[in-house]
Tab-separated table of C-alpha atoms and ligand atoms in Angstrom:
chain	number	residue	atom	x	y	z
D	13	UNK	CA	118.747	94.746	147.893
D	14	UNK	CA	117.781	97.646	150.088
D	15	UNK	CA	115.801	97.820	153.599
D	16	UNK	CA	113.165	100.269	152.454
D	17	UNK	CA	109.453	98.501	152.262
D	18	UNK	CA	108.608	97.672	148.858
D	19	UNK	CA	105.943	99.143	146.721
D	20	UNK	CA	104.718	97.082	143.331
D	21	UNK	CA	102.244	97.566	140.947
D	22	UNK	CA	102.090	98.222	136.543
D	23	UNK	CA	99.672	97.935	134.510
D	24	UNK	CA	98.232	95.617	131.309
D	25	UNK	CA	99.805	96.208	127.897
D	26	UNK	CA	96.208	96.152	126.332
D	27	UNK	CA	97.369	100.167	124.635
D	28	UNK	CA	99.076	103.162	125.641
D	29	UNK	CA	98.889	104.705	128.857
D	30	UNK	CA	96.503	107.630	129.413
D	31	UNK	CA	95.200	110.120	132.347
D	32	UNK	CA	93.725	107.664	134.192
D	33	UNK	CA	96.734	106.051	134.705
D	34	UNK	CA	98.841	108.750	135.688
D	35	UNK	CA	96.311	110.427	138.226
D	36	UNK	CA	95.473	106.946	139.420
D	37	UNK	CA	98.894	105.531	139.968
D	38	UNK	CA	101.503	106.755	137.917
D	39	UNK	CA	102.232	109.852	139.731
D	40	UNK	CA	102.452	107.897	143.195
D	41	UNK	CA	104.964	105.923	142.025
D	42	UNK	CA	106.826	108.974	140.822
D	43	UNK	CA	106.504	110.548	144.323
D	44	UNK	CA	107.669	106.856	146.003
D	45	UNK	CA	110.258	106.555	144.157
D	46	UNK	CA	112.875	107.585	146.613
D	47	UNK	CA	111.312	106.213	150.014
D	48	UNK	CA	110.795	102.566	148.664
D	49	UNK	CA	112.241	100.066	146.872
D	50	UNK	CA	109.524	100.191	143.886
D	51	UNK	CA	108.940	97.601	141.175
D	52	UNK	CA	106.639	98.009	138.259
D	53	UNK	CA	105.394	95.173	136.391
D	54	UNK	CA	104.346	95.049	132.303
D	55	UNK	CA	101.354	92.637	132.881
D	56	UNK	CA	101.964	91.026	129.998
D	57	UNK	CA	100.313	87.850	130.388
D	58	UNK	CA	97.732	89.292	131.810
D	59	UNK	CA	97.222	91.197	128.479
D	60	UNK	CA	96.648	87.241	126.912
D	61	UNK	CA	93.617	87.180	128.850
D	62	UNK	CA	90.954	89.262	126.207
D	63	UNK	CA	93.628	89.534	123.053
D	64	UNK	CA	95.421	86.072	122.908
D	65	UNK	CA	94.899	86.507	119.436
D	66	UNK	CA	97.185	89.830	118.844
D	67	UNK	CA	100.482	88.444	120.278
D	68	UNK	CA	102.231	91.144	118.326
D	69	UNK	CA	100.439	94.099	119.779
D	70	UNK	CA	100.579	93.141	123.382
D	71	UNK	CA	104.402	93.268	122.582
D	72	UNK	CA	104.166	96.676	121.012
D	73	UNK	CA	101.820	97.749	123.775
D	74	UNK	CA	104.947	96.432	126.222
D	75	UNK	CA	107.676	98.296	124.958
D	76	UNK	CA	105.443	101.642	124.680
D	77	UNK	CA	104.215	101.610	127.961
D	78	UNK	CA	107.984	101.432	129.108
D	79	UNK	CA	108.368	104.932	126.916
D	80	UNK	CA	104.964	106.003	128.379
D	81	UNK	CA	106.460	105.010	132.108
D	82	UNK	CA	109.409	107.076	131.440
D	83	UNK	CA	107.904	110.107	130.205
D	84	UNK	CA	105.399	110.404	132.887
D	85	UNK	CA	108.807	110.291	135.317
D	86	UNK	CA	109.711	106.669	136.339
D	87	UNK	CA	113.424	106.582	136.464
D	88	UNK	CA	114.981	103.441	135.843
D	89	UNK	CA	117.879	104.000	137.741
D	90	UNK	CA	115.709	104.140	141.036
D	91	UNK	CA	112.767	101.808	139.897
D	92	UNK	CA	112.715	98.044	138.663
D	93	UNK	CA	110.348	97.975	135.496
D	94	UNK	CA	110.092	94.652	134.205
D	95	UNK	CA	108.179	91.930	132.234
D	96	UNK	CA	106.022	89.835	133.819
D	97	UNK	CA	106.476	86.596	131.669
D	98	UNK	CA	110.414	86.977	131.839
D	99	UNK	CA	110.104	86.687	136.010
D	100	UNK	CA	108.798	82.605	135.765
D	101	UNK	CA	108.325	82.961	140.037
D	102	UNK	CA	104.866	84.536	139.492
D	103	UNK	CA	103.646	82.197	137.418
D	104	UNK	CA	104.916	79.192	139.628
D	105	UNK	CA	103.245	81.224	142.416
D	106	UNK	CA	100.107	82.164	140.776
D	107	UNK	CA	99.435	78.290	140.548
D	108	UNK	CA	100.579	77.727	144.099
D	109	UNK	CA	98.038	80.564	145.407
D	110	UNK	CA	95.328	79.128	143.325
D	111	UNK	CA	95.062	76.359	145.525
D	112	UNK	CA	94.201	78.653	148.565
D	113	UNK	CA	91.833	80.230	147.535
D	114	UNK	CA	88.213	79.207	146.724
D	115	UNK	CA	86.618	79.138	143.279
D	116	UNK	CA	83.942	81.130	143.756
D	117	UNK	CA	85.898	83.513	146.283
D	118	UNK	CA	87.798	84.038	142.750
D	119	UNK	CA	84.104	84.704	140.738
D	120	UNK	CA	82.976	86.602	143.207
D	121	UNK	CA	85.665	89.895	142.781
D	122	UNK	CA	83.634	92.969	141.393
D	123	UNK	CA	86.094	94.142	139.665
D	124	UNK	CA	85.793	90.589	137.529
D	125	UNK	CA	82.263	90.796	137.099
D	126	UNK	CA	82.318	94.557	136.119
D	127	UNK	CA	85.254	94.220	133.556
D	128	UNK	CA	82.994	91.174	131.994
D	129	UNK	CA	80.007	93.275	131.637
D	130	UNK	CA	81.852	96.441	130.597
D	131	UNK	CA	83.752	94.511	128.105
D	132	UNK	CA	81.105	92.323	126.578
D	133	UNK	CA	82.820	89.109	127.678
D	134	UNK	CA	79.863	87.402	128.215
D	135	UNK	CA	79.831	83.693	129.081
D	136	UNK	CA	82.974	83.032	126.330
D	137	UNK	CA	86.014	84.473	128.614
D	138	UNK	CA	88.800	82.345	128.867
D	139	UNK	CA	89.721	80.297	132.159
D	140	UNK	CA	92.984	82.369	131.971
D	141	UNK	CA	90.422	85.375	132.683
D	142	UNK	CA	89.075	84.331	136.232
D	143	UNK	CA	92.600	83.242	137.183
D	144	UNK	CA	94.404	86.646	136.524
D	145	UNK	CA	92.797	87.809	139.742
D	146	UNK	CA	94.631	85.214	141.547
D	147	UNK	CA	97.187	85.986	138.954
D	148	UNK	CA	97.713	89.195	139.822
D	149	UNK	CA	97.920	88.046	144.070
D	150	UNK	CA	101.155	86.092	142.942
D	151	UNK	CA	102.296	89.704	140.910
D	152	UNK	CA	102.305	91.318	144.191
D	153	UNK	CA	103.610	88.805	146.949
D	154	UNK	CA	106.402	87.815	144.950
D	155	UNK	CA	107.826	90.795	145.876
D	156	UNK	CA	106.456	90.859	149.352
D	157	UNK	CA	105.031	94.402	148.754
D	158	UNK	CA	104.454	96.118	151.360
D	159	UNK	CA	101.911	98.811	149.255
D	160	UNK	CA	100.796	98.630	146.327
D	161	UNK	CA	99.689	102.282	144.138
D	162	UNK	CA	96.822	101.819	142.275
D	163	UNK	CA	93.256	103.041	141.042
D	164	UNK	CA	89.931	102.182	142.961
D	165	UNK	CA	89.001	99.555	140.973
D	166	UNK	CA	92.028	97.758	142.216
D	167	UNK	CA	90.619	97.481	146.025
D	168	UNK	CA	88.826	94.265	145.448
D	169	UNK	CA	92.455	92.598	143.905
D	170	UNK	CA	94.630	93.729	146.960
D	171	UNK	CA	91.965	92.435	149.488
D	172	UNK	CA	92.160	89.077	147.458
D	173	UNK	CA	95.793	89.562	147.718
D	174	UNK	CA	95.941	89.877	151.277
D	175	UNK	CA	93.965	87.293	151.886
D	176	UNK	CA	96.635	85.152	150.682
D	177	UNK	CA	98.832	86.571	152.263
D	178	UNK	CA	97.341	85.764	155.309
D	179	UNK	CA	96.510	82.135	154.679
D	180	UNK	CA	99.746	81.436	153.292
D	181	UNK	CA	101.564	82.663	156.577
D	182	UNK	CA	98.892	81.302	158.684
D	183	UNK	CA	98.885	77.506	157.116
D	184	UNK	CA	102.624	77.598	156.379
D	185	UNK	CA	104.578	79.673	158.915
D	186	UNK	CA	102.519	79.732	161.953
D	187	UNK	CA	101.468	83.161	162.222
D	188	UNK	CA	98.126	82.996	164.625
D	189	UNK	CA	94.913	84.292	162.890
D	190	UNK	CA	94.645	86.571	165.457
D	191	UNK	CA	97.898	88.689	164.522
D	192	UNK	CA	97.181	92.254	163.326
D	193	UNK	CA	97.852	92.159	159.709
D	194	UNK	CA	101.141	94.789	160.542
D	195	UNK	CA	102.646	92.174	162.396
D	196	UNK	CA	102.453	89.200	159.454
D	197	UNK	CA	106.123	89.460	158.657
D	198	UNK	CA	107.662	90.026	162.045
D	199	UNK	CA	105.617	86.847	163.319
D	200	UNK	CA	107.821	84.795	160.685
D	201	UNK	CA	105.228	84.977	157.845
D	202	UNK	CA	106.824	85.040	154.382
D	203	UNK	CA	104.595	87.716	152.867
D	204	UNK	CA	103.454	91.061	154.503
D	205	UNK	CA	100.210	91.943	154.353
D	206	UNK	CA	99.895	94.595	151.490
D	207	UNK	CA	97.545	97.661	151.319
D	208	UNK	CA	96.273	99.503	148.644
D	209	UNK	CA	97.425	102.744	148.180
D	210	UNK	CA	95.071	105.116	146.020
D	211	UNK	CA	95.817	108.383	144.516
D	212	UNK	CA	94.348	111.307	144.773
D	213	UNK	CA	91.879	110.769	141.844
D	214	UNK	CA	91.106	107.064	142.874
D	215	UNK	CA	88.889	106.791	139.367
D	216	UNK	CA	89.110	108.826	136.887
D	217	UNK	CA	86.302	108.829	134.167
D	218	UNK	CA	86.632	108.773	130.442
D	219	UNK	CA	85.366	110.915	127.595
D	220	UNK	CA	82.568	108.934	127.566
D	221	UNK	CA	81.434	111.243	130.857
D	222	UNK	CA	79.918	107.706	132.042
D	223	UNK	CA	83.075	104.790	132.435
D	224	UNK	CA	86.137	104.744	134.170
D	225	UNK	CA	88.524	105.367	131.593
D	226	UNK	CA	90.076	102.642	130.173
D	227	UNK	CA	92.555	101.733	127.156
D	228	UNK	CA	89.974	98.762	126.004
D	229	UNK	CA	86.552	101.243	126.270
D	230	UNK	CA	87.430	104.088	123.277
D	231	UNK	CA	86.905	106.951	126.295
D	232	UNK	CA	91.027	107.707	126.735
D	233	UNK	CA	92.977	110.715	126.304
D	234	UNK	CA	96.350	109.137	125.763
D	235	UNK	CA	100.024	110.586	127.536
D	236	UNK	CA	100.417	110.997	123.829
D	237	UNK	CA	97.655	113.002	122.282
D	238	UNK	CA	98.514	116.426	120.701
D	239	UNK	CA	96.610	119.384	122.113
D	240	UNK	CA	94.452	118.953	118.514
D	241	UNK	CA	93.037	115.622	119.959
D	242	UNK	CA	92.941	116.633	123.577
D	243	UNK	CA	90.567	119.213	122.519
D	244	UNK	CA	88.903	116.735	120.054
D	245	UNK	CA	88.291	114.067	122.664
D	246	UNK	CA	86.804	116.775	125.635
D	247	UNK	CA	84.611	118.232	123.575
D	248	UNK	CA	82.762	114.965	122.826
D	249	UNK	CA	82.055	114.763	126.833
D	250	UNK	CA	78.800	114.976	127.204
D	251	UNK	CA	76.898	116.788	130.095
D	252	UNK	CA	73.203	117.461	128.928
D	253	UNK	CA	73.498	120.767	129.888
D	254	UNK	CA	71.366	122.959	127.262
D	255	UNK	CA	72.551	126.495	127.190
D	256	UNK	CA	75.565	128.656	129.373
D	257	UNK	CA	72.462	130.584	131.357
D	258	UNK	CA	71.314	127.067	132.789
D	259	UNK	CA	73.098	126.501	136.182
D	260	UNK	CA	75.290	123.568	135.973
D	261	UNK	CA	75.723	120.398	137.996
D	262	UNK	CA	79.588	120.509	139.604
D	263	UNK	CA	79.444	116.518	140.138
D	264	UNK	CA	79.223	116.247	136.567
D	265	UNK	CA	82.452	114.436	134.572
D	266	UNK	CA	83.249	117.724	132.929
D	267	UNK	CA	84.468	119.318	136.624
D	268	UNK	CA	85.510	116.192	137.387
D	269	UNK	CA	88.474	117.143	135.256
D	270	UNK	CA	87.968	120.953	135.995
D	271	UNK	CA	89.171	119.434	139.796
D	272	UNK	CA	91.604	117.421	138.533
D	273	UNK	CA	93.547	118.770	135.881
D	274	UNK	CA	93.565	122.855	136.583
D	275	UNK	CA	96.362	124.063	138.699
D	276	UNK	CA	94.944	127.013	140.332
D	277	UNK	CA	92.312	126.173	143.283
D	278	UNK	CA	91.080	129.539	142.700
D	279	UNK	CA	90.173	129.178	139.165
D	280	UNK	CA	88.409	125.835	139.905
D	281	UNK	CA	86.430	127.579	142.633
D	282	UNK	CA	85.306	130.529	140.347
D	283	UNK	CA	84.533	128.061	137.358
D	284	UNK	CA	82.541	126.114	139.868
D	285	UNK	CA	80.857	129.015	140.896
D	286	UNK	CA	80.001	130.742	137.776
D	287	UNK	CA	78.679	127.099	136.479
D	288	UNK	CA	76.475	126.491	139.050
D	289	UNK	CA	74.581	129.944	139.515
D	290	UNK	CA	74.471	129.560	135.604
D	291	UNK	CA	76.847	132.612	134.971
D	292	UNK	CA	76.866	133.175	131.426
D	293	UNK	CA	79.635	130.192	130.921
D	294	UNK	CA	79.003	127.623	128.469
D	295	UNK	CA	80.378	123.682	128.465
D	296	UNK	CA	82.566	124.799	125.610
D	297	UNK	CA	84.124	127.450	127.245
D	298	UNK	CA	85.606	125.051	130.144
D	299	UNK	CA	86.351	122.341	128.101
D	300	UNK	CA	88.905	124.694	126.033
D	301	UNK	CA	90.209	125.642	129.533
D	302	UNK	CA	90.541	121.976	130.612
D	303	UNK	CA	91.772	120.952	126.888
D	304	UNK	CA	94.489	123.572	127.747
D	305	UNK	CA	95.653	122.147	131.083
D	306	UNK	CA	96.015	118.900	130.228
D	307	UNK	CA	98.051	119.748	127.295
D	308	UNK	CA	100.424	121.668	129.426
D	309	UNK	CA	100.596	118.749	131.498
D	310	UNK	CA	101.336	116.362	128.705
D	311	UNK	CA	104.028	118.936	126.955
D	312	UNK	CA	107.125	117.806	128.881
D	313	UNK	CA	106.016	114.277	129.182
D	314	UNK	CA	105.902	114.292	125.458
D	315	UNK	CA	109.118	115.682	125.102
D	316	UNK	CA	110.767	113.050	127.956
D	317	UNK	CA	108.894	110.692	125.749
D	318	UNK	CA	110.296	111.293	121.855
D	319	UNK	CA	114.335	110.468	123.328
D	320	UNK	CA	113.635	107.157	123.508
D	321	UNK	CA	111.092	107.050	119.794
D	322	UNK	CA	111.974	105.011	117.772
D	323	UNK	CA	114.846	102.802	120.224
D	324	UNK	CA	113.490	99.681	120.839
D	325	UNK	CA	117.132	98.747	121.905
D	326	UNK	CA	117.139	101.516	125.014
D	327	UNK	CA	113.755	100.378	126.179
D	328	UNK	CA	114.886	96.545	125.650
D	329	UNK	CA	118.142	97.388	127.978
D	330	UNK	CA	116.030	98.926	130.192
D	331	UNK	CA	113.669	96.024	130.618
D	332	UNK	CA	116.527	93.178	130.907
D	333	UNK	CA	118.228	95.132	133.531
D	334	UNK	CA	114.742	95.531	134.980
D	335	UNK	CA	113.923	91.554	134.644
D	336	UNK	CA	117.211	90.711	136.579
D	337	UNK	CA	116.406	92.748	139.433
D	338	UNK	CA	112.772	91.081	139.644
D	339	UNK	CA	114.237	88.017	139.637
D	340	UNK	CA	116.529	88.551	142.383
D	341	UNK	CA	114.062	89.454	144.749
D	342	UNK	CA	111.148	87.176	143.352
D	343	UNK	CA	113.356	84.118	143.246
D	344	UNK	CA	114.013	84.785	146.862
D	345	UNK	CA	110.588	84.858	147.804
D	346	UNK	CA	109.952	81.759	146.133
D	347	UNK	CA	112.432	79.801	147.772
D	348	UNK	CA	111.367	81.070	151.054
D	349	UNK	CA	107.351	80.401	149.940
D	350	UNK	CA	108.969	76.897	148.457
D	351	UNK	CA	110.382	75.585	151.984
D	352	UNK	CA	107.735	76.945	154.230
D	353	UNK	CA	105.279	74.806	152.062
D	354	UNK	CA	107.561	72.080	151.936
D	355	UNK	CA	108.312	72.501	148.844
D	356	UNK	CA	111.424	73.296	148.092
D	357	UNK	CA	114.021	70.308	147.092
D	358	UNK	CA	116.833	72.189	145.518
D	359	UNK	CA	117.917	75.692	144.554
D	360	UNK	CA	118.308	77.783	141.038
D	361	UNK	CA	119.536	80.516	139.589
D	362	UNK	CA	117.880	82.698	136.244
D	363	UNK	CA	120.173	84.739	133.963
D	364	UNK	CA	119.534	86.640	130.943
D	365	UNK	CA	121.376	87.408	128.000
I	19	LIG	P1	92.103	97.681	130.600
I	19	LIG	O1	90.971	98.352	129.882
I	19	LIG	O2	92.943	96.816	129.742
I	19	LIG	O3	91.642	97.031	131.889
I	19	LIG	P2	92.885	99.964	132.107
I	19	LIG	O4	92.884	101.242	131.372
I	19	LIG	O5	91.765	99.634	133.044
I	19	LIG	O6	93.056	98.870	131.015
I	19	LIG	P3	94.841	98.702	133.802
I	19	LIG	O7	96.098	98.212	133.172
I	19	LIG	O8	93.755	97.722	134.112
I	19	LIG	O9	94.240	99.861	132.861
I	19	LIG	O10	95.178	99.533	135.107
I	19	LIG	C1	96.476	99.934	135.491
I	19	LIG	C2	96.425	100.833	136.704
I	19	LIG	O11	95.870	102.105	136.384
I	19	LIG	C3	95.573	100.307	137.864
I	19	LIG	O12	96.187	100.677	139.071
I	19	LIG	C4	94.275	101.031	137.701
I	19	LIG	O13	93.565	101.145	138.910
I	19	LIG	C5	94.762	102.387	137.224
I	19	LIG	N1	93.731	103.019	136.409
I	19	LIG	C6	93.344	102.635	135.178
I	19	LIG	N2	92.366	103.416	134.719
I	19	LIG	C7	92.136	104.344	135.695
I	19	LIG	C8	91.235	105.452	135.816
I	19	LIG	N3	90.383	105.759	134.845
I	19	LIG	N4	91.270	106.198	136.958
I	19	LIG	C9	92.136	105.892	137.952
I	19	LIG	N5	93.016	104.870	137.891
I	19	LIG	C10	93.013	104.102	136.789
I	20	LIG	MG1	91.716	97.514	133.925
């Protein structure tokens, strides 16, 4: 294992991967690769949570977002991608860390209470849902992360996360609760205090022009959409602007993705400009231009993407090498989590065939 601090995160096999994803967190990870030792996780499980029902999608959903991961630029050969029900550690530790943390700490978690209201949960979520916050704590620590790349609605989950981390190293290793969370790990605490690290477009919003978007809300243009359905999707997103002489709102979701998918800064400032003195440019205009961009963006994605159509073998060999390199560094946090809580009685080793 190398020295370099640690970065993990992934995402839920609940569909493909879209632009939300890859302005969100994707692309970070691309940049990180080569100044941390970087582990991405298929959230499998976590996928159980709303679709226990549709075992054999989630799996489908797995292996594409591998393709998705590679097309967008993850490189195997510098990152660990792997599955998170094949790395047992987080589940063992995901029970552990459930019993430091308080119920309705746990209930409490915007982001729970959003994705519940957003996606019509209502009172009939499983218990599994709840617990993939604390879930998702056990994701991150069991590789002693040091940062973890994700979207804004993520903040709540790492601050549960290093609050954890903190108790854990506090009740089990002696760290004072006065240490600065920097120092966690050179005080003898097991787990390093994580942070969040947010891309440039922390949230992203979907065709809808009102969610975040989001492979479970119908508002997602996918890594795979062809430039027909880009176009398709954008020029559903709707602004309530009435005619090209009206001046425009700039906040609105439509330069939103002006800001975030057009190269040139100049071009963004004259389409801002033109929009808002009402300059004879209509909605459909820019959403052709945007369409455009984003297809140029997804062209040699697409292209990384089709060498590996149709392989489930490469993307399987990819994962089990991925798996054993979790487990290397997961099994040694758990031994090390194991004896500070008095816990551990004998060692173990995983292999995979
Ligand atoms: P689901 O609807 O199943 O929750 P999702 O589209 O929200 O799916 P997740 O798997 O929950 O995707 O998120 C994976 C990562 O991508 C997280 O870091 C999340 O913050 C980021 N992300 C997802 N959607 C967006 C978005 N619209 N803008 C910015 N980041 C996003
Ligand atoms: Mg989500």
């Amino acid at each position: 294992m190398t020295t370099r601090p640690r970065i993990l995160t992934g995402d839920t096999p609940t569909g493909p991967l879209h632009l939300g994803h890859y302005v969100g967190s994707v692309r970070r990870r691309v940049e990180l690769q080569d100044t941390y030792d970087c582990y991405f996780i298929v959230a499998n499980m976590h996928a159980y949570t709303t679709r226990a029902d549709k075992p054999a999608e989630i799996r489908t959903h797995a292996l594409e977002i591998v393709r998705d991961y590679l097309a967008m630029g993850i490189d195997p050969a510098r990152s660990t991608i792997f599955l998170q029900t094949e790395v047992p550690a987080i589940a063992e530790l995901t029970y552990f860390f459930a019993m430091l943390l308080p119920f309705n700490r746990v209930m409490r978690n915007p982001t729970l209470k959003d994705e519940i209201q957003v996606k019509g949960l209502g009172e009939t979520y499983c218990f599994g849902f709840p617990l993939y916050a604390v879930g998702q704590t056990a994701d991150i620590l069991a590789f002693r992360a040091h940062a973890v790349p994700v979207g804004e609605d993520q903040i709540p989950h790492i601050e549960l996360t290093r609050e954890v981390a903190r108790r854990f190293n506090q009740m089990y290793c002696g760290v004072s609760d006065q240490a600065d969370d920097d120092d966690h790990e050179s005080l003898g605490g097991v787990f390093a205090v994580p942070r969040a690290d947010v891309g440039a477009v922390g949230r992203l919003v979907g065709t809808d022009g009102v969610n975040k978007m989001s492979k479970s809300l119908n508002n997602a243009i996918f890594i795979t959409d062809t430039p027909k359905q880009v176009k398709k999707k954008l020029g559903k997103l709707y602004t309530g602007r009435q005619s090209p002489t009206e001046p425009g709102d700039t906040s609105n979701a439509l330069f939103d993705y002006v800001r975030t998918f057009i190269p040139d800064a100049d071009r963004v400032r004259e389409l801002e400009t033109a929009y808002a003195t009402g300059a004879d440019i209509g909605d459909g205009h820019i959403k052709v231009e945007v369409a455009e961009a984003i297809s140029a963006l997804l062209a040699p994605m697409q292209e990384r993407r089709a060498r590996y159509e149709g392989d489930d073998d490469a993307i399987l060999d990819i994962l089990r090498d991925g798996c054993r390199r979790a487990n290397e560094c997961a099994e040694e946090t758990l031994a090390l989590a194991k004896k500070a809580a008095h816990l551990h009685f004998f060692d173990r080793s995983l292999s995979y065939r």
